[in-house]
Coordinates of C-alpha atoms in Angstrom, one line a residue:
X2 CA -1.4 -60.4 5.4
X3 CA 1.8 -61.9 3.6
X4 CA 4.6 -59.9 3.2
X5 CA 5.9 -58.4 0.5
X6 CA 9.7 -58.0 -0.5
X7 CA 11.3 -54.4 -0.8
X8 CA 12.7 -53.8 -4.1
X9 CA 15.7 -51.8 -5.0
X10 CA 17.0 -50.3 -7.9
X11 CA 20.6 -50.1 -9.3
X12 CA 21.1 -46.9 -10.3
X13 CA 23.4 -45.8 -12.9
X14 CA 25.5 -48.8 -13.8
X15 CA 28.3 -47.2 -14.4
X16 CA 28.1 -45.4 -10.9
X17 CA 28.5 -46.8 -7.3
X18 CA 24.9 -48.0 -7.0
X19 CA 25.5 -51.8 -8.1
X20 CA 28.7 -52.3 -5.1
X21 CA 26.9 -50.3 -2.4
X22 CA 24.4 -52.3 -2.6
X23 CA 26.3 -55.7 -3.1
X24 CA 28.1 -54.8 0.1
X25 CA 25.0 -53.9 2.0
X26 CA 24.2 -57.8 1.2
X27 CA 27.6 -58.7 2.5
X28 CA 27.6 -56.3 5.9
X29 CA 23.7 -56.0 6.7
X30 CA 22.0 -59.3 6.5
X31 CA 19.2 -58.4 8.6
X32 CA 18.4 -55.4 6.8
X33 CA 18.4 -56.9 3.3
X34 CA 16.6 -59.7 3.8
X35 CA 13.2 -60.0 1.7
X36 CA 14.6 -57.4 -0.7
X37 CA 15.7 -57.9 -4.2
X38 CA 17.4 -56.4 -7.0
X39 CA 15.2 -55.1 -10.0
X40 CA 17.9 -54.5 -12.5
X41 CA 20.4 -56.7 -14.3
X42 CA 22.0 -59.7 -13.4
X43 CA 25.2 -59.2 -15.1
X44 CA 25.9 -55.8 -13.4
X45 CA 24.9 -57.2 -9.6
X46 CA 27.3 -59.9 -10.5
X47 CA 30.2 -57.2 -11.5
X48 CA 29.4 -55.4 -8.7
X49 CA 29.5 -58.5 -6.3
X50 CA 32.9 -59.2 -7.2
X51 CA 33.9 -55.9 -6.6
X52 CA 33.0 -56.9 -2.5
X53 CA 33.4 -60.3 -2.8
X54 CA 34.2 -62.1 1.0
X55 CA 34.9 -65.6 1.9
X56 CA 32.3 -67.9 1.5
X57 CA 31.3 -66.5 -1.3
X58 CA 28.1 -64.7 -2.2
X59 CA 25.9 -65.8 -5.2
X60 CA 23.6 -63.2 -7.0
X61 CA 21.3 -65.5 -7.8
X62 CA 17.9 -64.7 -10.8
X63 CA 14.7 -64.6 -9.6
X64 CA 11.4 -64.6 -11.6
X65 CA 9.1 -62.5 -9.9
X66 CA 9.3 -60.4 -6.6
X67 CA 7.6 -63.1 -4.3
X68 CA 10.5 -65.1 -4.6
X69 CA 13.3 -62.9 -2.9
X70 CA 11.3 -64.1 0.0
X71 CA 12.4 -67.4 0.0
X72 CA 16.3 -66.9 -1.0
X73 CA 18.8 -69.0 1.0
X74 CA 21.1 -66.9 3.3
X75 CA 24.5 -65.3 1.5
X76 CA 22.4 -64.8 -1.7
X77 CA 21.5 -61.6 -3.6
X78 CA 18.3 -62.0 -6.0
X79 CA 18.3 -60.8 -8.8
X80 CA 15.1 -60.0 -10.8
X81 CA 16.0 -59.4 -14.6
X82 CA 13.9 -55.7 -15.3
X83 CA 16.1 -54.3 -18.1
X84 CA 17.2 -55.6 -21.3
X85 CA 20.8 -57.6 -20.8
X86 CA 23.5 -54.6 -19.8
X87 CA 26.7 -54.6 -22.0
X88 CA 29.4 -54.2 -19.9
X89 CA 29.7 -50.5 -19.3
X90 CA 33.2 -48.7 -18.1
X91 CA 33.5 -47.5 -14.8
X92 CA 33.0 -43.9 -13.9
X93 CA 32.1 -42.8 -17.1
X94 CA 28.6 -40.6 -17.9
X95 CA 26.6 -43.3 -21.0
X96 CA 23.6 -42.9 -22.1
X97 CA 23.0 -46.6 -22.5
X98 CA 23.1 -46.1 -18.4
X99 CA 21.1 -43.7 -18.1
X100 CA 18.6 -46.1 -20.1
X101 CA 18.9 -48.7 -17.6
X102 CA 18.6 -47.2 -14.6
X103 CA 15.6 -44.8 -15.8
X104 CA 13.8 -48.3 -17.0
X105 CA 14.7 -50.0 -13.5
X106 CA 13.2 -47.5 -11.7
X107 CA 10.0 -47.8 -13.7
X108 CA 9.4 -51.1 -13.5
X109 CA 10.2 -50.8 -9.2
X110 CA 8.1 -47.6 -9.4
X111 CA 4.7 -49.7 -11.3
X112 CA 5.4 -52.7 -9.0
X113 CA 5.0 -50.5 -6.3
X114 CA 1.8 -49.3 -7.6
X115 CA 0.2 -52.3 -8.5
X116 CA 1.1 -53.8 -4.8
X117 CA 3.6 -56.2 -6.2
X118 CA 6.4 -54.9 -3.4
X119 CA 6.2 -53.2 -0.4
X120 CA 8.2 -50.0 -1.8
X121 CA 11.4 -48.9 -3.0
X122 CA 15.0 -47.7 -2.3
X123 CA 16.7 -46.5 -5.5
X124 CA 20.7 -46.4 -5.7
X125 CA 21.9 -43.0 -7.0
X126 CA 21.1 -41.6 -10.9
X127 CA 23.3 -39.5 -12.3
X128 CA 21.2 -36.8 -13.8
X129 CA 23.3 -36.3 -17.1
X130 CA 23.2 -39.7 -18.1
X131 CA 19.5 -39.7 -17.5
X132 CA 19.0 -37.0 -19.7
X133 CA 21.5 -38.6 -22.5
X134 CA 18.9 -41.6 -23.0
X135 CA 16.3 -39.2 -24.0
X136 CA 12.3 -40.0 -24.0
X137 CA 11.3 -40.0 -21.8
X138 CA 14.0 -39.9 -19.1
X139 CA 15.0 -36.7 -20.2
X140 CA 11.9 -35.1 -18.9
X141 CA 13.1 -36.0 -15.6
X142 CA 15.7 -33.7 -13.7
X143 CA 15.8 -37.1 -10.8
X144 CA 13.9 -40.0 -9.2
X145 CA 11.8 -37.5 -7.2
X146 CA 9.9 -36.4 -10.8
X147 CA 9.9 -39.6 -12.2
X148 CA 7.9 -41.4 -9.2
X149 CA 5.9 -38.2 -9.0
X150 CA 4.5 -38.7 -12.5
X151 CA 4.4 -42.4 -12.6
X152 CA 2.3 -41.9 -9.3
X153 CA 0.1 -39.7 -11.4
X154 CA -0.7 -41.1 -14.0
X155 CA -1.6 -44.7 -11.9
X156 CA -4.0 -42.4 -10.1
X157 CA -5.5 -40.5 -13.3
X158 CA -4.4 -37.3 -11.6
X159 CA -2.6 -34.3 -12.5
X160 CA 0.9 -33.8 -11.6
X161 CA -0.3 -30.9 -8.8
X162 CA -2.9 -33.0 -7.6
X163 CA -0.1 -35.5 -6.7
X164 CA 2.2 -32.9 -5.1
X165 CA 5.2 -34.8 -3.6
X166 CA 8.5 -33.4 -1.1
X167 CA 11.7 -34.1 -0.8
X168 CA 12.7 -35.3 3.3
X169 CA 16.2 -35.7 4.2
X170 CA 17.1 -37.4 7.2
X171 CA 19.8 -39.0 9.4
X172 CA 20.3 -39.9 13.0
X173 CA 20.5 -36.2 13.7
X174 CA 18.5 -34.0 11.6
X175 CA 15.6 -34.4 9.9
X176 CA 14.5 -31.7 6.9
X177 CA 11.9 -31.2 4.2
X178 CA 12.3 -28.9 1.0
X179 CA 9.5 -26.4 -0.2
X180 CA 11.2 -26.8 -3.3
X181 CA 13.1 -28.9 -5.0
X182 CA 15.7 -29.5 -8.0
X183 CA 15.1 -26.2 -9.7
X184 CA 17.3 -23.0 -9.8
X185 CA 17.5 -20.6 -7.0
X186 CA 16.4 -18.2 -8.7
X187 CA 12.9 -20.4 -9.8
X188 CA 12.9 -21.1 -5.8
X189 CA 12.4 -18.4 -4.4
X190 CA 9.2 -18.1 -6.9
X191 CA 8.5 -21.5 -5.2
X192 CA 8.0 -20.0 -2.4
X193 CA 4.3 -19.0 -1.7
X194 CA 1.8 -19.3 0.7
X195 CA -0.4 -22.1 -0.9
X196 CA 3.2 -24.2 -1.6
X197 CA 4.7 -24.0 2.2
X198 CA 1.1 -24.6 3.5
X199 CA 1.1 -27.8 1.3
X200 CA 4.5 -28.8 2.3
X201 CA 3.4 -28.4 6.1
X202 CA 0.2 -30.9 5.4
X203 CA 2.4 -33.2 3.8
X204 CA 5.2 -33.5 6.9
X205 CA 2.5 -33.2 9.0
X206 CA 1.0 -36.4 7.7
X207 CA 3.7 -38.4 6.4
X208 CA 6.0 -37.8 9.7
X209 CA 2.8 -38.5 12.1
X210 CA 2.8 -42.0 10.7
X211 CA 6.6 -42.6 11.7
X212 CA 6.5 -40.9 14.6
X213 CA 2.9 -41.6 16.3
X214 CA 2.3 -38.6 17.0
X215 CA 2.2 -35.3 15.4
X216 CA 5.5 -33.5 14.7
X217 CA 7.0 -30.6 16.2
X218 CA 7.7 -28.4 12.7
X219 CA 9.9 -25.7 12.8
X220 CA 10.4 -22.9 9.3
X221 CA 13.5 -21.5 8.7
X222 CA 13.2 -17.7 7.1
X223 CA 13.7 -17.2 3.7
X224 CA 16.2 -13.8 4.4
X225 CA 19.3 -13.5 6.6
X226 CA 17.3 -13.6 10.3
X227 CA 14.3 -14.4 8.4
X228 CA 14.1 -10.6 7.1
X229 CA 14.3 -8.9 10.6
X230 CA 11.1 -7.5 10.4
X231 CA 11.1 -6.7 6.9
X232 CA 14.6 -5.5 6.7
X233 CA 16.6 -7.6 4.5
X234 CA 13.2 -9.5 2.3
X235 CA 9.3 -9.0 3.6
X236 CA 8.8 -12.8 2.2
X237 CA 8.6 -13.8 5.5
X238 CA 5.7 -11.2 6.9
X239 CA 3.8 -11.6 3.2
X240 CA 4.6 -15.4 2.8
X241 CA 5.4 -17.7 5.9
X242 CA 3.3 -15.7 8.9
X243 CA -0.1 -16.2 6.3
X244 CA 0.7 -19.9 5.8
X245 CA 1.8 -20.6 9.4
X246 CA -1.4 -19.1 10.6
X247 CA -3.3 -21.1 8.4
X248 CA -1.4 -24.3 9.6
X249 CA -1.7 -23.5 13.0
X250 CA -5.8 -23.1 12.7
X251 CA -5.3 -26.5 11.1
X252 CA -3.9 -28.0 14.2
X253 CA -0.3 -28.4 13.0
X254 CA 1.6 -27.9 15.6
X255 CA 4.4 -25.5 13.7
X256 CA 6.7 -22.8 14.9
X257 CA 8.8 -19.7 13.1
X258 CA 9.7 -18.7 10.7
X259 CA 13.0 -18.7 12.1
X260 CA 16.6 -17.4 11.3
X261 CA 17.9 -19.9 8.8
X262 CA 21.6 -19.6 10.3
X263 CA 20.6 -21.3 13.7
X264 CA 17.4 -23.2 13.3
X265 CA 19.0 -26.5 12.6
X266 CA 20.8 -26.6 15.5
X267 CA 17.3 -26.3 17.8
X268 CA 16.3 -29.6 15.3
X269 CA 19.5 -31.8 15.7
X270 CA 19.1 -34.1 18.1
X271 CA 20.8 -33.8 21.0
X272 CA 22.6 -36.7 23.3
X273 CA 20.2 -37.5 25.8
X274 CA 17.7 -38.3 22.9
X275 CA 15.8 -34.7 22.7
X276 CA 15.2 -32.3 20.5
X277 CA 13.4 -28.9 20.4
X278 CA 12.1 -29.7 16.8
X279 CA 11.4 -32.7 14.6
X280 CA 12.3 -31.5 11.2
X281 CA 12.7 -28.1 9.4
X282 CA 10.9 -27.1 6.7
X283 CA 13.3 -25.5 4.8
X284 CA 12.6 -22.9 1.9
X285 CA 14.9 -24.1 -1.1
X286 CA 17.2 -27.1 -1.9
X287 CA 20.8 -26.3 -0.3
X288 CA 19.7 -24.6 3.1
X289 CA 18.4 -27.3 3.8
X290 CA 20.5 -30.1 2.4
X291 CA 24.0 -28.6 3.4
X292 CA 22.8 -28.8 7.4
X293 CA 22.3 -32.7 7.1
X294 CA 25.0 -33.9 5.1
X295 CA 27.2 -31.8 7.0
X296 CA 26.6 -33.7 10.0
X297 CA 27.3 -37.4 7.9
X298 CA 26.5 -37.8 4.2
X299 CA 27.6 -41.5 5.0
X300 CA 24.1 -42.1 7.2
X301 CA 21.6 -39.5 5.5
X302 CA 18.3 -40.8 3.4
X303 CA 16.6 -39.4 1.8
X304 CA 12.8 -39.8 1.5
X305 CA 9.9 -38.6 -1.2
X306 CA 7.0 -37.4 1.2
X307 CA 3.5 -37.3 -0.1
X308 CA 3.5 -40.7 -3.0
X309 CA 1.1 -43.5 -2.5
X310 CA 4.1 -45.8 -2.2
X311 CA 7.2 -46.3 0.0
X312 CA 10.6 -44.8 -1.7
X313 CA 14.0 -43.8 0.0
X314 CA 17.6 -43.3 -1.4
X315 CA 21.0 -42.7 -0.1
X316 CA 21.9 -39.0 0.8
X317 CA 24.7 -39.1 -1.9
X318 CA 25.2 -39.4 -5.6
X319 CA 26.8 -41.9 -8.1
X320 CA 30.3 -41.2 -7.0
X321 CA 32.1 -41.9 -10.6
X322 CA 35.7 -40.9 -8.6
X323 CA 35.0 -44.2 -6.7
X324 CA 33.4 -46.3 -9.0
X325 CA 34.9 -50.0 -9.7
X326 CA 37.5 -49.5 -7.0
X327 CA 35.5 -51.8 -4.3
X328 CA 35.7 -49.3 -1.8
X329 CA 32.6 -47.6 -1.5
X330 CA 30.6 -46.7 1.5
X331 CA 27.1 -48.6 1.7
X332 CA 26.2 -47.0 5.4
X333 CA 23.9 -44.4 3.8
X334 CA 21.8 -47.6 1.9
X335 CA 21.9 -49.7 4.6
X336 CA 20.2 -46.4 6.5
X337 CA 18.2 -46.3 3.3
X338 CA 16.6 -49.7 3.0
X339 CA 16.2 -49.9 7.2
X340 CA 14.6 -47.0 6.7
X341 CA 11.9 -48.0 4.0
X342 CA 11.1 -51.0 6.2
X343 CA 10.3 -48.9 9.0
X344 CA 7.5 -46.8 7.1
X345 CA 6.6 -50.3 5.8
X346 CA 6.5 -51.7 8.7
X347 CA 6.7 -49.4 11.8
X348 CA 9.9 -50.6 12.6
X349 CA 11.8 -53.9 11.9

């Protein structure tokens, strides 16, 4: 079978997307090779000076994905996706941004699709600027719903037949969100029986393929010590013990629910290699998130669980303090784009 290249998306121009990922070129040659940009020229070039080492990199155009395959060494392709980028200030929330990296991500995301490239890692969006381009970015609150619906729609399916989770994961820790960018107060409506079952099926099967076996799952409660028996919230005994049951008579091999205060800590991996758990599931965005990018926001990625397609992304966001000053972290896309070859590949 021949290979196919990874693609990977800028991000917001205007953001840290573009250096990290001229400096993962620079620092992780092994990692990047067979992957390509699909954005703008201009901007990788921006960003390449931003980095810049002795010899010199070229950012060099390709003209279709196959090619990144057959780059010299010390060269980033290039594939021109987008219209020509102005040159956009530093750090600054624009529209015309947003624009760009919303269209990037398309094109990666139908590529994808169509076979064309093995997956995707996406550099950070920022969400406002998103929003600023309008139709029909706007409908998006991040990548996660965009490559949901893109999905979708290739598949003639409705957005809940093409349900989709959010897995964030570094060295340490790895978790998975019942729900994901919406309000707290909209997320705790998230949380029902048919939505954590589906989000157990989902880790179940997406994390059997990485791991080659099936995973160990644990729950974390919804309450302070997961409602102590109906104390402080009964979502636990009316929600999570039906669902659990039913993934257990499944074959899933899942435990809880447990207090949300100490569960990650029987999940982080520990120095001789074990762990009492493979991943959480956890009920709502930040009880899960804060736990991994606690322990190193520099090395967390994050993965979209249940799409026909490979995607990843760096566990951090566009960074607009740090943008144009060349000194950007690129660990986390390294982590990001080793990552994606692994659940290419099995392992690279």
């Amino acid at each position: 079978m021949t290979q196919l290249p990874l693609a990977i998306t800028p991000g917001d121009p205007c953001g840290i997307g573009p250096e990290i990922i001229a400096r993962a070129w620079r620092d992780a040659p092994s990692a990047t090779r067979h992957c390509f940009v699909a954005g703008d020229v201009g901007v990788m070039r921006r960003a390449m000076a931003l980095v810049q080492a002795a010899p010199a990199f070229a950012v060099c155009e390709i003209d279709s994905p196959a090619q990144a395959l057959t780059v010299p060494p010390r060269c980033l392709p290039v594939l021109q996706v987008v219209p020509t980028a102005p040159a956009l200030p530093w750090g600054q929330v624009d529209a015309r941004a947003g624009q760009l990296a919303g269209e990037a991500v398309l094109w990666a995301t139908r590529a994808a699709l169509r076979g064309e490239v093995a997956g995707l890692v996406t550099a950070p969006l920022h969400k406002e600027a998103l929003h600023a381009a309008g139709a029909p970015y706007d409908q998006y609150p991040g990548h996660t719903e965009l490559l949901q619906a893109e999905a979708a729609r290739h598949a003639g399916v409705s957005l809940a037949q093409m349900p989709v989770r959010m897995m964030l994961a570094n060295e340490e820790l790895r978790t998975v969100l019942v729900s994901i960018h919406v309000s707290l107060r909209e997320a705790l409506d998230a949380i029902t029986v048919d939505r954590v079952l589906q989000t157990l099926r989902i880790t179940h099967l997406s994390l059997s393929r990485v791991l080659g076996r099936a995973p160990r799952m644990a729950v974390a409660g919804v309450n302070p010590h997961a409602g102590e028996g109906g104390l402080f919230g009964r979502e636990e005994i009316e929600v999570l013990h039906p669902a659990l049951e039913q993934a257990r008579a499944e074959g899933l091999d899942v435990h809880g629910p447990y207090a949300p205060d100490t569960v990650f800590m029987r999940a982080r991996r520990q120095a001789d290699g074990r762990r009492e758990f493979d991943v959480v599931i956890a009920m709502y965005h930040d009880q899960g998130l804060i736990p991994v990018k606690y322990l190193g926001v520099e090395q967390g990625v994050n993965v979209t669980l249940g799409l026909p397609l490979v995607r990843t992304s760096p566990d951090h966001g566009t960074a607009m303090d740090l943008a144009g000053r060349g000194v950007a972290d690129a660990s986390s896309m390294v982590q990001a784009i080793r990552m994606a070859w692994q659940l290419v590949s099995g392992g690279r």
